[in-house]
mmCIF file of C-alpha atoms in Angstrom:
data_model
loop_
_atom_site.group_PDB
_atom_site.id
_atom_site.type_symbol
_atom_site.label_atom_id
_atom_site.label_comp_id
_atom_site.label_asym_id
_atom_site.label_seq_id
_atom_site.Cartn_x
_atom_site.Cartn_y
_atom_site.Cartn_z
ATOM 1 C CA MET A 1 -25.171 18.168 19.259
ATOM 2 C CA HIS A 2 -25.854 15.895 16.278
ATOM 3 C CA VAL A 3 -22.153 16.018 15.319
ATOM 4 C CA LEU A 4 -21.093 14.867 18.773
ATOM 5 C CA ASN A 5 -23.586 12.015 18.584
ATOM 6 C CA LYS A 6 -21.942 10.656 15.423
ATOM 7 C CA GLN A 7 -18.488 10.904 16.977
ATOM 8 C CA ALA A 8 -19.678 9.330 20.229
ATOM 9 C CA PHE A 9 -21.440 6.545 18.322
ATOM 10 C CA CYS A 10 -18.303 5.639 16.364
ATOM 11 C CA GLU A 11 -16.080 5.771 19.434
ATOM 12 C CA SER A 12 -18.440 3.746 21.635
ATOM 13 C CA LEU A 13 -18.865 1.122 18.895
ATOM 14 C CA VAL A 14 -15.097 0.715 18.476
ATOM 15 C CA ILE A 15 -14.556 0.577 22.257
ATOM 16 C CA ARG A 16 -17.319 -2.020 22.720
ATOM 17 C CA LEU A 17 -16.024 -4.188 19.870
ATOM 18 C CA ALA A 18 -12.399 -3.889 20.982
ATOM 19 C CA ARG A 19 -13.372 -5.045 24.470
ATOM 20 C CA GLU A 20 -15.231 -7.996 22.961
ATOM 21 C CA SER A 21 -12.323 -8.840 20.638
ATOM 22 C CA PHE A 22 -9.514 -8.501 23.191
ATOM 23 C CA GLU A 23 -10.612 -8.364 26.823
ATOM 24 C CA THR A 24 -12.839 -6.111 28.861
ATOM 25 C CA ASP A 25 -10.057 -4.278 30.699
ATOM 26 C CA VAL A 26 -7.933 -3.277 27.697
ATOM 27 C CA ASP A 27 -6.674 0.284 27.365
ATOM 28 C CA ILE A 28 -8.324 1.735 24.242
ATOM 29 C CA THR A 29 -7.042 5.105 23.048
ATOM 30 C CA ARG A 30 -6.620 7.276 19.960
ATOM 31 C CA ILE A 31 -9.587 6.199 17.855
ATOM 32 C CA ARG A 32 -9.200 8.038 14.562
ATOM 33 C CA GLY A 33 -9.724 7.936 10.847
ATOM 34 C CA PHE A 34 -7.007 7.213 8.333
ATOM 35 C CA ASN A 35 -6.524 10.966 8.049
ATOM 36 C CA GLY A 36 -5.102 10.924 11.591
ATOM 37 C CA GLU A 37 -7.992 12.834 13.165
ATOM 38 C CA SER A 38 -10.546 11.631 15.702
ATOM 39 C CA PRO A 39 -13.926 10.710 14.207
ATOM 40 C CA SER A 40 -15.268 13.945 12.736
ATOM 41 C CA GLN A 41 -16.867 15.390 9.657
ATOM 42 C CA SER A 42 -13.418 15.573 8.023
ATOM 43 C CA ASN A 43 -13.241 11.767 7.916
ATOM 44 C CA ASN A 44 -16.985 11.069 7.751
ATOM 45 C CA TYR A 45 -16.852 9.868 11.368
ATOM 46 C CA CYS A 46 -14.836 6.847 10.128
ATOM 47 C CA CYS A 47 -17.967 5.652 8.322
ATOM 48 C CA VAL A 48 -17.216 4.191 4.894
ATOM 49 C CA ASP A 49 -20.673 2.811 4.178
ATOM 50 C CA ALA A 50 -24.136 3.381 5.594
ATOM 51 C CA THR A 51 -27.448 1.946 4.491
ATOM 52 C CA ALA A 52 -30.678 1.318 6.359
ATOM 53 C CA GLN A 53 -29.468 -2.246 6.945
ATOM 54 C CA LEU A 54 -25.727 -1.902 7.673
ATOM 55 C CA SER A 55 -23.128 0.673 8.646
ATOM 56 C CA GLU A 56 -19.381 0.115 8.361
ATOM 57 C CA PHE A 57 -16.598 2.023 10.063
ATOM 58 C CA ARG A 58 -12.860 1.842 9.363
ATOM 59 C CA GLY A 59 -9.917 3.566 10.956
ATOM 60 C CA LEU A 60 -7.154 3.281 13.505
ATOM 61 C CA VAL A 61 -7.170 2.584 17.227
ATOM 62 C CA GLU A 62 -4.567 1.912 19.893
ATOM 63 C CA VAL A 63 -5.239 -1.097 22.104
ATOM 64 C CA ASN A 64 -2.860 -1.534 25.024
ATOM 65 C CA GLY A 65 -0.416 0.789 23.271
ATOM 66 C CA SER A 66 -0.401 -1.155 19.972
ATOM 67 C CA GLN A 67 -1.803 0.353 16.782
ATOM 68 C CA TYR A 68 -4.582 -1.529 14.973
ATOM 69 C CA CYS A 69 -6.671 -0.944 11.893
ATOM 70 C CA PHE A 70 -10.316 -1.621 12.656
ATOM 71 C CA ILE A 71 -13.230 -2.651 10.496
ATOM 72 C CA ALA A 72 -16.467 -2.450 12.462
ATOM 73 C CA GLN A 73 -19.925 -3.252 11.157
ATOM 74 C CA ILE A 74 -23.315 -2.877 12.805
ATOM 75 C CA ASN A 75 -26.673 -3.793 11.294
ATOM 76 C CA SER A 76 -30.163 -2.476 11.895
ATOM 77 C CA ASP A 77 -30.770 -5.200 14.518
ATOM 78 C CA ASP A 78 -27.759 -3.933 16.521
ATOM 79 C CA GLN A 79 -25.774 -7.042 15.588
ATOM 80 C CA HIS A 80 -22.133 -6.239 15.113
ATOM 81 C CA ARG A 81 -18.790 -7.658 14.141
ATOM 82 C CA ALA A 82 -15.286 -6.329 13.946
ATOM 83 C CA ARG A 83 -11.762 -7.081 12.861
ATOM 84 C CA PHE A 84 -8.706 -5.545 14.464
ATOM 85 C CA ILE A 85 -5.599 -5.973 12.327
ATOM 86 C CA PRO A 86 -2.153 -4.987 13.629
ATOM 87 C CA ALA A 87 -1.208 -1.803 11.764
ATOM 88 C CA GLN A 88 2.233 -3.135 10.859
ATOM 89 C CA ASP A 89 0.504 -5.955 8.934
ATOM 90 C CA VAL A 90 -1.317 -3.592 6.567
ATOM 91 C CA LEU A 91 0.088 -0.063 6.718
ATOM 92 C CA GLU A 92 3.247 1.012 4.943
ATOM 93 C CA GLU A 93 3.674 3.598 7.728
ATOM 94 C CA PRO A 94 2.488 1.712 10.842
ATOM 95 C CA SER A 95 2.609 4.850 12.996
ATOM 96 C CA GLY A 96 -0.706 5.803 11.410
ATOM 97 C CA LYS A 97 0.682 8.959 9.814
ATOM 98 C CA PRO A 98 -1.811 9.825 7.070
ATOM 99 C CA ARG A 99 -0.940 9.198 3.438
ATOM 100 C CA ARG A 100 -0.224 12.291 1.404
ATOM 101 C CA MET A 101 -3.182 11.521 -0.862
ATOM 102 C CA GLN A 102 -5.605 10.580 1.973
ATOM 103 C CA PRO A 103 -8.177 13.240 1.004
ATOM 104 C CA ILE A 104 -8.442 11.730 -2.504
ATOM 105 C CA ILE A 105 -8.485 8.194 -1.083
ATOM 106 C CA GLN A 106 -11.335 9.113 1.253
ATOM 107 C CA ASP A 107 -13.319 10.844 -1.506
ATOM 108 C CA MET A 108 -12.986 7.764 -3.699
ATOM 109 C CA ILE A 109 -14.018 5.381 -0.913
ATOM 110 C CA LEU A 110 -17.081 7.457 -0.085
ATOM 111 C CA GLY A 111 -17.931 7.952 -3.783
ATOM 112 C CA ARG A 112 -17.227 4.402 -4.945
ATOM 113 C CA LYS A 113 -20.888 3.511 -5.477
ATOM 114 C CA ARG A 114 -21.224 6.524 -7.771
ATOM 115 C CA GLY A 115 -18.091 5.517 -9.717
ATOM 116 C CA ILE A 116 -15.980 8.483 -8.636
ATOM 117 C CA MET A 117 -12.419 8.225 -9.935
ATOM 118 C CA LEU A 118 -10.100 11.145 -9.253
ATOM 119 C CA ILE A 119 -7.008 11.765 -11.353
ATOM 120 C CA PRO A 120 -3.985 12.876 -9.335
ATOM 121 C CA GLU A 121 -1.293 15.276 -10.530
ATOM 122 C CA CYS A 122 1.442 12.699 -11.082
ATOM 123 C CA GLU A 123 2.186 8.973 -11.221
ATOM 124 C CA ASN A 124 3.563 8.854 -7.661
ATOM 125 C CA ASP A 125 0.297 10.309 -6.373
ATOM 126 C CA ALA A 126 -1.660 7.615 -8.231
ATOM 127 C CA ILE A 127 0.565 4.959 -6.659
ATOM 128 C CA ASP A 128 -0.099 6.475 -3.223
ATOM 129 C CA VAL A 129 -3.862 6.354 -3.858
ATOM 130 C CA ILE A 130 -3.701 2.701 -4.925
ATOM 131 C CA ALA A 131 -1.574 1.760 -1.897
ATOM 132 C CA GLY A 132 -3.936 3.620 0.442
ATOM 133 C CA LEU A 133 -6.997 1.895 -0.987
ATOM 134 C CA ILE A 134 -5.319 -1.485 -0.476
ATOM 135 C CA GLU A 135 -4.219 -0.626 3.079
ATOM 136 C CA GLN A 136 -7.714 0.473 3.996
ATOM 137 C CA GLY A 137 -9.207 -2.791 2.706
ATOM 138 C CA PHE A 138 -10.639 -1.702 -0.649
ATOM 139 C CA HIS A 139 -8.758 -4.117 -2.908
ATOM 140 C CA ASP A 140 -11.391 -4.209 -5.687
ATOM 141 C CA LEU A 141 -11.557 -0.414 -5.801
ATOM 142 C CA ALA A 142 -7.738 -0.268 -5.953
ATOM 143 C CA SER A 143 -7.769 -2.664 -8.919
ATOM 144 C CA GLU A 144 -10.502 -0.655 -10.692
ATOM 145 C CA TYR A 145 -8.559 2.540 -10.061
ATOM 146 C CA ARG A 146 -5.318 1.044 -11.374
ATOM 147 C CA ASN A 147 -7.101 -0.009 -14.571
ATOM 148 C CA PHE A 148 -8.680 3.458 -14.841
ATOM 149 C CA ILE A 149 -5.288 5.180 -14.486
ATOM 150 C CA ILE A 150 -3.692 2.851 -17.041
ATOM 151 C CA GLY A 151 -6.563 3.647 -19.427
ATOM 152 C CA GLN A 152 -6.037 7.388 -18.914
ATOM 153 C CA LEU A 153 -2.305 7.018 -19.588
ATOM 154 C CA GLU A 154 -3.004 5.062 -22.777
ATOM 155 C CA LYS A 155 -5.458 7.766 -23.952
ATOM 156 C CA ALA A 156 -2.851 10.460 -23.245
ATOM 157 C CA ARG A 157 -0.246 8.600 -25.317
ATOM 158 C CA ALA A 158 -2.594 8.107 -28.267
#
């Protein structure tokens, strides 16, 4: 039951904010994480940050048949705000098909406050991680990760 509550909370928040951002009678469908799945444990219910004061959710949603990336925040006083960005403006693959390295991207986003940096198998995978972090709105983390990877490459060469 608790699992369904987290999914329902995320979905109702996105629906409420989409209706406020667009219009009340919009058709809102396919709320999902960047891994392509509906809000679930596999994508942390689209939650990328949660403290006692503020929770933030990010993912994908279709509004009137158009794909958007959403960033939704709600604070402890039930005040909220959201941004809905057309997917073609930020995603390399605007269909919302998950990036190959999405599991690593998600682990890094969720572990960013603990400094988690995961080393992929090859350079192309590292590029995919960096691109995914940028697409999902984590520009500073992408820059830190790029510098980390460059440092690892320099150590390997030495």
